[in-house]
Coordinates of C-alpha atoms in Angstrom, one line a residue:
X1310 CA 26.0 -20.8 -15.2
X1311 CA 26.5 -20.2 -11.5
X1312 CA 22.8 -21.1 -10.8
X1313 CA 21.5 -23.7 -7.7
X1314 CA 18.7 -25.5 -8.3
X1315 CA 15.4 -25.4 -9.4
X1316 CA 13.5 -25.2 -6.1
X1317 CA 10.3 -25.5 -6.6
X1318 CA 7.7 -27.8 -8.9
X1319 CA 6.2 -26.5 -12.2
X1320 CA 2.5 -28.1 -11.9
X1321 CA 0.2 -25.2 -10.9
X1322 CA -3.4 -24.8 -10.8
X1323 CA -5.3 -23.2 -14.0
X1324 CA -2.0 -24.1 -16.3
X1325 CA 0.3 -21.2 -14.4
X1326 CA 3.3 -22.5 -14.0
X1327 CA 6.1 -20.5 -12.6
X1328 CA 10.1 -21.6 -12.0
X1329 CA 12.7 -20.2 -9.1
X1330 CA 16.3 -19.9 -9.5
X1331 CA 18.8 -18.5 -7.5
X1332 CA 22.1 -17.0 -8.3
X1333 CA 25.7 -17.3 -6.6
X1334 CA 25.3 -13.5 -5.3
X1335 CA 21.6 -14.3 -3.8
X1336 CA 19.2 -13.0 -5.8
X1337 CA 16.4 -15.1 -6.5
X1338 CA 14.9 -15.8 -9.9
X1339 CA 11.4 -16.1 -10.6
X1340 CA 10.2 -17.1 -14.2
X1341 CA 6.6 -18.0 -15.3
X1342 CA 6.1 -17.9 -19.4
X1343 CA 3.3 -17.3 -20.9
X1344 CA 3.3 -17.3 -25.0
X1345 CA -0.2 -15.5 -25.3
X1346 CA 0.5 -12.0 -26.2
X1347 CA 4.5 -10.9 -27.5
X1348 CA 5.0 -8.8 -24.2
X1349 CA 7.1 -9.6 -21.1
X1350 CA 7.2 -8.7 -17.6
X1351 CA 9.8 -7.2 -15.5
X1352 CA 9.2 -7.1 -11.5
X1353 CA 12.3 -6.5 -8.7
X1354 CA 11.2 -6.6 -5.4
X1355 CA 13.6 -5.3 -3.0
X1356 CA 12.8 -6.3 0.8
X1357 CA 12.7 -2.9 2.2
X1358 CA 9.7 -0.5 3.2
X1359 CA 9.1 1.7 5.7
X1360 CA 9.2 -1.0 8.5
X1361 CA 12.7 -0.7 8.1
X1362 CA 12.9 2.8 8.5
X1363 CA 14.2 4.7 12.2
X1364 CA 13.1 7.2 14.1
X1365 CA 14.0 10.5 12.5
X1366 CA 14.2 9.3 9.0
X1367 CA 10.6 8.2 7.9
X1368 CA 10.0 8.2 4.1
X1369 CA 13.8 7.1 3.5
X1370 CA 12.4 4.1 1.5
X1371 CA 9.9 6.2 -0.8
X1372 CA 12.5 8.5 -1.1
X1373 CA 14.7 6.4 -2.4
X1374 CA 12.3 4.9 -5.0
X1375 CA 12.1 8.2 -6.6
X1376 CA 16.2 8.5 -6.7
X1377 CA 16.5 5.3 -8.4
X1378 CA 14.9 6.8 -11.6
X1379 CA 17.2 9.9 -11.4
X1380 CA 19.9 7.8 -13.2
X1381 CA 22.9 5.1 -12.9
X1382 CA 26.1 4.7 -14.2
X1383 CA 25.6 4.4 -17.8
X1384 CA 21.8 5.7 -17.8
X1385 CA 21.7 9.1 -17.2
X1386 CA 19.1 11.2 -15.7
X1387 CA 15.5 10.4 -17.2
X1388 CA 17.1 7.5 -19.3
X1389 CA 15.3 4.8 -17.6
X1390 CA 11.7 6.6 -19.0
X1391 CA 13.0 7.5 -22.0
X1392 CA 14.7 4.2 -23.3
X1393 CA 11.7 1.9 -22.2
X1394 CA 9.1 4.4 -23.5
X1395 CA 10.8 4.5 -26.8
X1396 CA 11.0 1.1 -26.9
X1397 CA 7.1 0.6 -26.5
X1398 CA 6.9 -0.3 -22.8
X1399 CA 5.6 1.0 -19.9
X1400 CA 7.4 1.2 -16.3
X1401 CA 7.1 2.6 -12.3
X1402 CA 7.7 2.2 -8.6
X1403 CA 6.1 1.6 -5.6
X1404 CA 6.9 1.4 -1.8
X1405 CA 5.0 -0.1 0.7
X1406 CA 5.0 -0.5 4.8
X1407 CA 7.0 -3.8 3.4
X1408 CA 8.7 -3.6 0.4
X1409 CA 9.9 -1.8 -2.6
X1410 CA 9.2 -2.8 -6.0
X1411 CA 9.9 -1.8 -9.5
X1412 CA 8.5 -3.0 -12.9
X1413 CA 8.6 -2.9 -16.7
X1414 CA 6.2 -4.5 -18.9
X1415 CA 7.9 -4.3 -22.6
X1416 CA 7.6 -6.0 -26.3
X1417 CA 8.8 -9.4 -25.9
X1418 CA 11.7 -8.7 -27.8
X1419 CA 13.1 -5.9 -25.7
X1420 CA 13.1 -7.9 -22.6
X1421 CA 16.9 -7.7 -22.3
X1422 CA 16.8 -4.0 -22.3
X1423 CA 14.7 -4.0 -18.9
X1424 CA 16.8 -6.5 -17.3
X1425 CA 20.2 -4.7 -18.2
X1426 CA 18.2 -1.5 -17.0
X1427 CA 17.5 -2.9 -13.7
X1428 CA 20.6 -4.3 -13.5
X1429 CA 22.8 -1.1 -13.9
X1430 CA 20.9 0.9 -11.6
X1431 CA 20.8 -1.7 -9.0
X1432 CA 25.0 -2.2 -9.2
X1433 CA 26.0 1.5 -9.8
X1434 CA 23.2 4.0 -8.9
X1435 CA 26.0 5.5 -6.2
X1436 CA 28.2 6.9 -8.7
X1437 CA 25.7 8.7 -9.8
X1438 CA 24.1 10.0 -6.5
X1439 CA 24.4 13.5 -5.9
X1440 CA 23.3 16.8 -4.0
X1441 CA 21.4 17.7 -6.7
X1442 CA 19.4 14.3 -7.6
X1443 CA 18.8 14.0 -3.8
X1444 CA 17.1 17.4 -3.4
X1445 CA 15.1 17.5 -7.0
X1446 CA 13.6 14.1 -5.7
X1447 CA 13.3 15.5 -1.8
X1448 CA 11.0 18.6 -3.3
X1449 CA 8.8 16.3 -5.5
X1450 CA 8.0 13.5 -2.7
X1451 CA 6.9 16.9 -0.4
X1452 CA 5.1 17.9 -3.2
X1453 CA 3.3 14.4 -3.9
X1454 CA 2.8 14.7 -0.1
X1455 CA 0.9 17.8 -0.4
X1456 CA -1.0 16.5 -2.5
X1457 CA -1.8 13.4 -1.9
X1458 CA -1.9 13.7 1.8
X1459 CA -2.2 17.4 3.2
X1460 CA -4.1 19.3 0.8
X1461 CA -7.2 17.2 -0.4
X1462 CA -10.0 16.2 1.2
X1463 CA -9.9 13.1 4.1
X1464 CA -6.0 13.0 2.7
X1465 CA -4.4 12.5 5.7
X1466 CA -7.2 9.8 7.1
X1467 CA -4.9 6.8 6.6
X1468 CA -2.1 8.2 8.5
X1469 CA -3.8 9.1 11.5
X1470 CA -6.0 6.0 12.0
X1471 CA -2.1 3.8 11.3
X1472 CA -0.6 6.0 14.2
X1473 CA -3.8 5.3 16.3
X1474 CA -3.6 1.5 15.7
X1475 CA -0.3 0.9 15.4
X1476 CA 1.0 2.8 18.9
X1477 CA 4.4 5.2 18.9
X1478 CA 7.5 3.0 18.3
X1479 CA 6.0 0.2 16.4
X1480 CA 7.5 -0.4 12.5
X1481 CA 4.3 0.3 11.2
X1482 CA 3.8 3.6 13.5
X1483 CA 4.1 5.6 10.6
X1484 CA 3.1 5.6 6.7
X1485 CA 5.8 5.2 3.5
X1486 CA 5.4 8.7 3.0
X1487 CA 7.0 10.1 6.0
X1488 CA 6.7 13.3 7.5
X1489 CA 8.0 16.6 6.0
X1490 CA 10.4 17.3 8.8
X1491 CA 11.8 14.0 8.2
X1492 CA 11.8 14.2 4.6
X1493 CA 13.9 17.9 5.5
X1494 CA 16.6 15.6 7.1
X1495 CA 17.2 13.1 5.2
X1496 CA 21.0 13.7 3.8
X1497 CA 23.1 12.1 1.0
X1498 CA 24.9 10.1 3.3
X1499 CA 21.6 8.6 4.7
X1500 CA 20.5 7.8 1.3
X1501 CA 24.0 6.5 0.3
X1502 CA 23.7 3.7 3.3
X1503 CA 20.1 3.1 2.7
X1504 CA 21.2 1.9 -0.9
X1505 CA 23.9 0.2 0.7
X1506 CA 22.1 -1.9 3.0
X1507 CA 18.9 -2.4 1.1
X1508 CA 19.5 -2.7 -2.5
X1509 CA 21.6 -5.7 -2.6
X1510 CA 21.0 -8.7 -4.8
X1511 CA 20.5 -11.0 -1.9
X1512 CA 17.4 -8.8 -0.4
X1513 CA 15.7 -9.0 -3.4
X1514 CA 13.6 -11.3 -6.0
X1515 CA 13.5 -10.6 -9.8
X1516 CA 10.3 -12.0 -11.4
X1517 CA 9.8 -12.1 -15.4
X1518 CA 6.8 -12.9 -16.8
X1519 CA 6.0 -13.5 -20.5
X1520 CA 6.3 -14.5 -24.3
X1521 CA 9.8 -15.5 -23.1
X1522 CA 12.5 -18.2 -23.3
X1523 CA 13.6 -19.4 -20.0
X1524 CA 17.3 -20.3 -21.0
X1525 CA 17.7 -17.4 -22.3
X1526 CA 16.6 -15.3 -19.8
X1527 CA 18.9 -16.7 -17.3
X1528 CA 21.2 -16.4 -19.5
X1529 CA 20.7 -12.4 -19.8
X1530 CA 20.0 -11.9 -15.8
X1531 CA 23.2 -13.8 -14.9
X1532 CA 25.1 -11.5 -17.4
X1533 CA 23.7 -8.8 -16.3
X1534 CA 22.9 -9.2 -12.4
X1535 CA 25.5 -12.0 -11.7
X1536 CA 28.5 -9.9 -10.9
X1537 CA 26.6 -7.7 -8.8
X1538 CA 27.7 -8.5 -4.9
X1539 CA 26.0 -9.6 -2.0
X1540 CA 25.6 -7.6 1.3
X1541 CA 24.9 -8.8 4.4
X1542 CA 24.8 -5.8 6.7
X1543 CA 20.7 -5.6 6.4
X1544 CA 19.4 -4.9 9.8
X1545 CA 16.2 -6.8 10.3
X1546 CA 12.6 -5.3 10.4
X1547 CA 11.5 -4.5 14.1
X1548 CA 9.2 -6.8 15.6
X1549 CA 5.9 -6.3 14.6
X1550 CA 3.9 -8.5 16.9
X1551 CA 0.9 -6.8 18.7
X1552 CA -2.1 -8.1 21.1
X1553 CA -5.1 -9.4 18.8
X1554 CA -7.3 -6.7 20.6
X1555 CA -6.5 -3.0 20.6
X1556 CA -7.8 -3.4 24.3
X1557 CA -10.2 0.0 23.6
X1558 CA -12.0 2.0 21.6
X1559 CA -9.1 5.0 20.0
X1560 CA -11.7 8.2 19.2
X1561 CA -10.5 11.5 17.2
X1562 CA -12.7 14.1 15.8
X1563 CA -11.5 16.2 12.8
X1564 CA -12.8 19.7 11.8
X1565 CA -11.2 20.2 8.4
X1566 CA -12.4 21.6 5.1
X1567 CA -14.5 18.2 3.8
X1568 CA -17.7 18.0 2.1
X1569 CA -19.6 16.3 4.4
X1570 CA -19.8 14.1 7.5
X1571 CA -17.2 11.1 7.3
X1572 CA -16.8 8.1 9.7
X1573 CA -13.9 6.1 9.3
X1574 CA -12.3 2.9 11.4
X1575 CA -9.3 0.4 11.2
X1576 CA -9.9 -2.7 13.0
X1577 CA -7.2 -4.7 14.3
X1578 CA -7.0 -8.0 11.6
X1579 CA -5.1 -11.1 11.4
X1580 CA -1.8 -11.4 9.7
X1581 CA -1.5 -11.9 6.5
X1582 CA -0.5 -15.6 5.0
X1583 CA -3.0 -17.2 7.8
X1584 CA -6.3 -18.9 7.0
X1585 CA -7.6 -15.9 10.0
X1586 CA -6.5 -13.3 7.1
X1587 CA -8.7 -14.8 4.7
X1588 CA -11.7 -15.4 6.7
X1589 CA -11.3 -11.5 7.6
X1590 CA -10.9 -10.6 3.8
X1591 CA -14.3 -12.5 3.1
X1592 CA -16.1 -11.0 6.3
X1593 CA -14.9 -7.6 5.2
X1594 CA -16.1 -8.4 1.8
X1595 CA -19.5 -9.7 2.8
X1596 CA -20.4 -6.4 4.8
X1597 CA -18.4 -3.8 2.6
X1598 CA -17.3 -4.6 -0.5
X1599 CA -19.4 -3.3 -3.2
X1600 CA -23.0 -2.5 -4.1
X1601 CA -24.4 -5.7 -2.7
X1602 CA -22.9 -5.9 0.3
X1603 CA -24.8 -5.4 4.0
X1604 CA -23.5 -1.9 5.0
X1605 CA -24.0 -0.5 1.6
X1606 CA -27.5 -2.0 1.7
X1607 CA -28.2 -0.9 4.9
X1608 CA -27.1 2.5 4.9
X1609 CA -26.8 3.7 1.1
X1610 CA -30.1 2.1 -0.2
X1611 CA -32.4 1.9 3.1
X1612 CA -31.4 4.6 5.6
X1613 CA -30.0 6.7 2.3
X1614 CA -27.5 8.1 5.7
X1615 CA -24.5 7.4 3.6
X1616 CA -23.5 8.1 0.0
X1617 CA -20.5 5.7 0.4
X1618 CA -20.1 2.7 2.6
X1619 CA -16.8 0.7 2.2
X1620 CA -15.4 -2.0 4.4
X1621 CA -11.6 -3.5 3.1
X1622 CA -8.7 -5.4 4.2
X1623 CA -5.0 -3.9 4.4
X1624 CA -3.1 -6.9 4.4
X1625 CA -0.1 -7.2 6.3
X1626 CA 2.6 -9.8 6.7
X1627 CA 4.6 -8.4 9.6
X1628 CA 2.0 -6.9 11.7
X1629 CA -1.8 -7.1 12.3
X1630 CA -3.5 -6.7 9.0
X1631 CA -6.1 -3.5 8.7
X1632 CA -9.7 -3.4 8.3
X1633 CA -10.9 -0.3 7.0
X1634 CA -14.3 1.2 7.2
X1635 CA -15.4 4.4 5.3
X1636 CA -18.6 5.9 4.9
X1637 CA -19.5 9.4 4.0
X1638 CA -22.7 10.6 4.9
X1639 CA -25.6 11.8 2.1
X1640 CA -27.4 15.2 3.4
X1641 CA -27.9 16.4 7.1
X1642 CA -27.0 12.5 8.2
X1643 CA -25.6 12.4 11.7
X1644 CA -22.7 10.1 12.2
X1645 CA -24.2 9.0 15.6
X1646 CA -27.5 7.3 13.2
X1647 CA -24.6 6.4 11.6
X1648 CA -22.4 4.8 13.6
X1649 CA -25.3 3.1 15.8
X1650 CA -26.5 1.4 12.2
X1651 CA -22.9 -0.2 11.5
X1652 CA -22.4 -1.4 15.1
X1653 CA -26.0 -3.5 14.5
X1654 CA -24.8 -5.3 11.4
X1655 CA -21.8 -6.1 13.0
X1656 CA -23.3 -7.3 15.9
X1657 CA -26.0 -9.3 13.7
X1658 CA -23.3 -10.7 11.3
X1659 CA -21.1 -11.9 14.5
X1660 CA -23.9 -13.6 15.9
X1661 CA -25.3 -15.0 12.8
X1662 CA -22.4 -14.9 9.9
X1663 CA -22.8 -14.7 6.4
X1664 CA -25.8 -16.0 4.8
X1665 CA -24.6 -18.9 1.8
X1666 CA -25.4 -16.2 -1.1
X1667 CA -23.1 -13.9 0.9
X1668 CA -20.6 -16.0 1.6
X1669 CA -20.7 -17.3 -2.2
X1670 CA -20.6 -13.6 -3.6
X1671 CA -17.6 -13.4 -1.3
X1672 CA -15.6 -15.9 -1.8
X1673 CA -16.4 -15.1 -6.4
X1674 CA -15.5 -11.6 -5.6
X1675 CA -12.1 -12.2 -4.1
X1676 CA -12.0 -15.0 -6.7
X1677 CA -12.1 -12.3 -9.5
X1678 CA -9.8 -10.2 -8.3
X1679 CA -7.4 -12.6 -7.8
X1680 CA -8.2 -13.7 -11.5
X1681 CA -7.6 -10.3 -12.6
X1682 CA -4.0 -9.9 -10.9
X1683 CA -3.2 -12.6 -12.4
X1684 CA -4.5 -12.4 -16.0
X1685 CA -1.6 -9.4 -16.9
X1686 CA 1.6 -10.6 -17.3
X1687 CA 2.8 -7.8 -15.2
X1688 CA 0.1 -8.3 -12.1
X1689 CA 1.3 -11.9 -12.4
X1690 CA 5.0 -11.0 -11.8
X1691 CA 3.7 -9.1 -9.0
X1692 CA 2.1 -11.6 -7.1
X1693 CA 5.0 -13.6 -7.7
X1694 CA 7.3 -11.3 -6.1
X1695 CA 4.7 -10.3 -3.3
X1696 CA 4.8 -13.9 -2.3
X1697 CA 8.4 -15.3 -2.6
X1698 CA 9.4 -11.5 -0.6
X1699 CA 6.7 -12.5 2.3
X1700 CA 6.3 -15.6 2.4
X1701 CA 9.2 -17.6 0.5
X1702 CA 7.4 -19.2 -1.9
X1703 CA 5.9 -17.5 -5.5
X1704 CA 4.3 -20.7 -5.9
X1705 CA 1.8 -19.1 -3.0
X1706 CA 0.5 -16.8 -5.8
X1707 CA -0.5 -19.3 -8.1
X1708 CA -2.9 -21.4 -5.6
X1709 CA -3.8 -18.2 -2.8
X1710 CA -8.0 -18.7 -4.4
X1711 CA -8.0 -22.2 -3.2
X1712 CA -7.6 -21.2 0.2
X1713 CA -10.1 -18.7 -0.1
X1714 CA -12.5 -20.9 -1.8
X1715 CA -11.7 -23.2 1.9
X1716 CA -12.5 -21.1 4.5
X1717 CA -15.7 -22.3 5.8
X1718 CA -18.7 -19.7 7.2
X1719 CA -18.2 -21.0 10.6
X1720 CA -14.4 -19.4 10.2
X1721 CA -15.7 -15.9 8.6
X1722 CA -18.0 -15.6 11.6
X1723 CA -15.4 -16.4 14.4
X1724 CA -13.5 -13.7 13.4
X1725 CA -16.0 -11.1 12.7
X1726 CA -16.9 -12.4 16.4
X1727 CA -13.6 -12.1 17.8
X1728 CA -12.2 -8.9 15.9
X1729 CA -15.0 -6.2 14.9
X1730 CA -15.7 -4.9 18.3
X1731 CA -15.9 -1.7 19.7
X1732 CA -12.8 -2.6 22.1
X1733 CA -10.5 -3.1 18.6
X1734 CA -11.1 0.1 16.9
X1735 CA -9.4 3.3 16.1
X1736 CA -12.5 5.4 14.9
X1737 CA -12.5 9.0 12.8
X1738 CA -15.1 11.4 13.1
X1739 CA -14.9 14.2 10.1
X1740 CA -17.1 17.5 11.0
X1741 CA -17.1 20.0 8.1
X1742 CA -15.5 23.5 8.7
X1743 CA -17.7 25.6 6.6
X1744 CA -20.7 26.7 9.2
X1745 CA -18.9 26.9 12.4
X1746 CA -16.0 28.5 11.0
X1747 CA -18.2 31.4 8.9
X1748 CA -19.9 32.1 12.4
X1749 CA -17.0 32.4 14.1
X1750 CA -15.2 34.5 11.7
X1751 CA -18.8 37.0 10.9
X1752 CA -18.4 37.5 14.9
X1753 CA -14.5 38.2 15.5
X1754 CA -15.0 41.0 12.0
X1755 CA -15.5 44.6 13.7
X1756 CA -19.0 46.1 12.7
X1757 CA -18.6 48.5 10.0
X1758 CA -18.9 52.1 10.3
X1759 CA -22.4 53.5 9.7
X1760 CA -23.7 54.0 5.9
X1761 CA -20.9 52.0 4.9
X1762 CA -22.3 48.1 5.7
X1763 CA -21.4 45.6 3.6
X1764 CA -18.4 47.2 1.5
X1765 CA -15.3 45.9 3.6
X1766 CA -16.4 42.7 5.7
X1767 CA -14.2 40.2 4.6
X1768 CA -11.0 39.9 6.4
X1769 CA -7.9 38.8 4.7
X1770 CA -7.5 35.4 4.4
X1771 CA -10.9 34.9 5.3
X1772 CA -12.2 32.8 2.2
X1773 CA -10.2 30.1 3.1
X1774 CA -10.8 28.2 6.2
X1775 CA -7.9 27.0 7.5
X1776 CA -8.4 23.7 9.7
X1777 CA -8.4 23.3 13.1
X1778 CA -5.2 22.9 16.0
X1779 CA -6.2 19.3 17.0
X1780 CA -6.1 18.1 12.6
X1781 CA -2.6 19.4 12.4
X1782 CA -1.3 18.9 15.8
X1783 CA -1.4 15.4 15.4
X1784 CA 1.5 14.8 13.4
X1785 CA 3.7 17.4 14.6

């Protein structure tokens, strides 16, 4: 077979072991078998998310995700769902700021179905393009927008603190789901040269993961992927490069229709794949992840001010990574009490760090997670994708605790020191509608007639509060 080298070593920590090939066309090969359970992983990782995207055309690369499913060459509308489900697996999609990914996870013996699947839709999916496939996906991603994003509660929170700290013009400007004008314009022929440039063997990595043999496997991805060919017109990801400090402190409030009080903040982070990123992860950790953490202590059990307080890291290999803060408030709770209470245990953590039973519980929470990505078959072919995609190497996924498990106290406190300040924060204040809005609409109705109050005092429209100028204006 037309395959180079095996490029990297077998001998792993924790008896994972994982194997990279590559074939004549480009696209890498990632194996890693594991004879536990009769089930086998599929992951594709195609290096394109919404980085890559321009001006005018946001949501192009979750867009696309969805057309991929609407059929190939020899698969046929739903035929992806409907062969793998019927042969007892399970399958989806994702996209990201950074990549792209689909997966299968399927009885051992029906691996070569997923990999032929894969295959055919990433050689032929054009000839089976159409007006028709492109505007039954268009309507759902609008509709997934809607409601995922403009209709619920807090929905469109992570969008406007991105666009706050990420400033107009940078890659990461914008979230994968685009905007709904842009979603409008998107035409066939932009779709057509999306899949042009982007799904090409050469941008992507193929993971499998499983009760499998590794001869064999090759054998079936270079039957089925091999004749596939290259493309080299990808155009590069802007450069995502920013100052370490936001410079000031980025303030919005929101009246919408929420059930209570909400502060939320991103915080300017490290990149991902730096020791900085993992120190962050485990200062983030320490003060908000989980019930035993300081700002859930603080405000959940001893002010009882919040209901929820969350503090987690959006990791990011391209651009600054994310620290996000949410807390909702519990009663009458003012954000101001609020917001004073999390500034103090910030301050106190920068100038003391974590204590050793935090920094412990820390460094065995992250350790756990990691444990748990990697315990599936198919959050194993994951990671192994994530990391030969970001950082060109899956062997990165196998070892990433043991550079957690490194980063020393003194390291989580210099960058709580240095990055959770006021002066490196895009902050959201959420105000609930329901009150102000009832006044104002009880004063703009005309007094009723007398000997006929209380019959006809609801306008039209009134029982729905519709959210104020500066929520949607935004993101026009």
């Amino acid at each position: 077979m037309p395959m180079g080298h095996t490029a990297t070593p077998q001998d792993t920590a924790g008896g994972l072991t994982a194997t990279e090939h590559r074939l004549a066309n480009g696209l890498r090969v990632v194996l890693s078998e594991d004879r536990l359970t009769p089930v086998a992983a599929v992951c594709l990782w195609y290096d394109v998310g919404s980085r890559h995207e321009v001006r005018g055309r946001t949501g192009l690369a979750h867009l696309f995700e969805h057309l991929m499913f609407q059929g190939s060459q020899q698969v046929k509308g739903n035929g992806h769902f409907e062969l793998v489900q019927a042969a007892g697996g399970s399958l989806n999609g994702t996209t990201s700021f950074e990549r792209t990914n689909y997966f299968e996870t399927m009885p051992a013996h029906q691996l070569e179905l997923a990999l032929w699947l894969e295959a055919d839709r990433m050689g032929t999916l054009l000839t089976a393009l159409d007006e028709e496939s492109m505007e039954n996906q268009r309507d759902v991603v609008k509709n997934e927008r809607r409601q995922r994003y403009d209709n619920v509660p807090y929905g469109t929170a992570f969008e406007k603190l991105t666009s706050m700290v990420f400033p107009d013009g940078h890659p990461y400007h914008h979230t994968p789901i685009g905007s709904m004008a842009d979603l409008d314009a998107a035409s066939l022929d932009d779709a057509r040269e999306f899949f042009r440039t982007y799904y090409a063997p050469n941008n992507a990595v193929l993971s499998v993961v499983g009760d499998i043999d590794q001869e064999r496997t090759l054998e079936w991805v270079e039957k089925y992927f091999g004749s596939i060919p290259s493309h080299e017109a990808k155009r590069p990801p802007r450069d995502g490069t920013l100052p370490e400090i936001i410079g000031e402190e980025l303030r919005e409030l929101v009246r919408e229709e929420v059930p209570s009080r909400a502060l939320m903040a991103a915080y300017r982070l490290p990149q991902d794949g730096t020791r900085e990123a993992d120190a962050a992860d485990l200062a983030l950790t320490a003060l908000g992840g989980g019930e035993s953490s300081r700002l859930h202590n603080r405000l959940v059990r001893r002010d009882r001010t919040a209901v929820t307080a969350g503090f987690g890291l959006l990791r990011l290999a391209g651009a600054p990574s994310m620290g996000w803060l949410d807390v909702k408030t519990s009663g009458d709770a003012e954000i101001a009490d609020i917001e004073r209470a999390v500034d103090e245990e910030l301050a106190r953590f920068a100038e003391e760090g974590p204590t050793p039973e935090e920094m412990e519980r820390a460094q065995a929470q992250l350790e756990r997670e990691w444990l748990d990505r990697l315990a599936t078959v198919g959050g194993r072919a994951d990671e192994l994708c994530k990391y030969a995609v970001l950082f060109g190497d899956p062997q990165l996924a196998l070892t990433a605790v043991d550079r957690i498990l490194e980063v020393t106290p003194e390291e989580v406190q210099a960058v709580a020191a240095a990055r959770l300040r006021q002066d490196n924060r895009a902050v959201l204040v959420y105000e609930p509608l329901e009150a102000k809005e009832a006044d104002d609409l009880q004063d703009s109705l005309p007094e009723a007639p007398p000997g006929v109050a209380g019959e006809d005092t609801e306008a039209p429209g009134a029982a729905a509060p519709v959210a104020g100028d500066e929520a949607e204006g935004a993101d026009k």
